[in-house]
Amino acid sequence: MSNCPTPSKVSLNFHLRKANAPDHLRHLVVDIARAAKYIVRELWHGKLGKAGTSNQFDEDQVEMDVLSNQILEQHLCENELVSCFASEEEGEIVELNPDGPYAVVFDPLDGSSLVDKNFAIGTIVGIYEGKEIIGKKPREQVAALYILYGPRTTLTYSLGNGKGVHEFVLNDVGEFVLDREFLGIGDEAKTYSPGNISAASENKPYRDLIMKWIDEKKTLRYSGCMVPDVHHILSKGNGIFCNIGGAKYPNGKLRLAFECGPFAFLVEEAGGVSSDGKQSILDIPLEAVDQRTQFIVGSKNEVERTVRGLGVSK
Ligand code: FDP
């Protein structure tokens, strides 16, 4: 960083440099952040209706799903740094530059069914070194980040390896500037966020856990989109989020590659814990892009109690 003084407003680029991110990785993260600014603009001014198409999971796509996927793809193409990517909106892994040093996984617009209701939604990204996605474990990510489109647009990233989790806010000149550094998660949860709650009708251990949280007078914080829901845990510094299996989704509803993997990386880096009911999410090998997993994440003691309570109900 030579003789440059630390600016009063620390940009994402400056922060990545200070964290000694390799130049290619820094450029890639900054380009993803740039894509997010175009997604924000479309959320403000674009069409929010249904696209009339469906994604690899046979879920109806909204126009913003398709558009945010295109925006991200375009930015990943532009920098020549990406060997391939897997997106929740694409059926298969998409090959880009064979010499690109990174492979990227992303959900371009998580919670997009809420977009026309004006709820908070987000983009989730995980970055791996090399040309492979299948066979990798989320622990091997070299960076993970999410962008939260809420009352304010924020970007939270981590490079792992004890380098911390950091939050930036998009300012009025279109720069992500540092808001908070080294977000941490305490061991006890005051809030709970129970996903796929309809599973509790046939999954008694899950129902019992929810009743326990109610009896303990924990505070419910569930919006229906994982990005703000897990962000709440990182932001408040405690809480538990889960998405548990039931009849409709035996392994839970969420996808390992684009949703659980990046968030597990961020939460564990912040001092929290993640689990599928048996092991850390970070140790589950990616066998397919459409792989789902149960997801229990947040404050250590509550995640451990939850895993015990579910009795490995996977
Ligand atoms: P959505 O389907 O709206 O994209 O991945 C999917 C997700 O949102 C998560 O963001 C969210 O936590 C979950 O689904 C909500 O599922 P439930 O409605 O089953 O709680």
PDB file of C-alpha atoms in Angstrom, residues 50-55 57-62 65 89 112-113:
ATOM      1  CA  LYS A  50     -42.812 -13.188 -13.945  1.00  0.00           C
ATOM      2  CA  ALA A  51     -40.524 -14.159 -16.826  1.00  0.00           C
ATOM      3  CA  GLY A  52     -42.697 -17.049 -18.053  1.00  0.00           C
ATOM      4  CA  THR A  53     -39.697 -19.415 -17.815  1.00  0.00           C
ATOM      5  CA  SER A  54     -38.421 -21.811 -15.150  1.00  0.00           C
ATOM      6  CA  ASN A  55     -34.983 -22.567 -13.754  1.00  0.00           C
ATOM      7  CA  PHE A  57     -35.334 -26.631 -10.226  1.00  0.00           C
ATOM      8  CA  ASP A  58     -38.563 -26.063 -12.208  1.00  0.00           C
ATOM      9  CA  GLU A  59     -39.218 -22.946 -10.206  1.00  0.00           C
ATOM     10  CA  ASP A  60     -40.933 -20.032 -11.980  1.00  0.00           C
ATOM     11  CA  GLN A  61     -38.425 -17.347 -12.835  1.00  0.00           C
ATOM     12  CA  VAL A  62     -39.185 -13.668 -12.441  1.00  0.00           C
ATOM     13  CA  ASP A  65     -33.888 -13.681 -11.918  1.00  0.00           C
ATOM     14  CA  GLU A  89     -30.590 -20.038 -12.733  1.00  0.00           C
ATOM     15  CA  SER A 112     -36.747 -13.402  -5.925  1.00  0.00           C
ATOM     16  CA  SER A 113     -40.323 -14.569  -5.308  1.00  0.00           C
TER      17      SER A 113
END
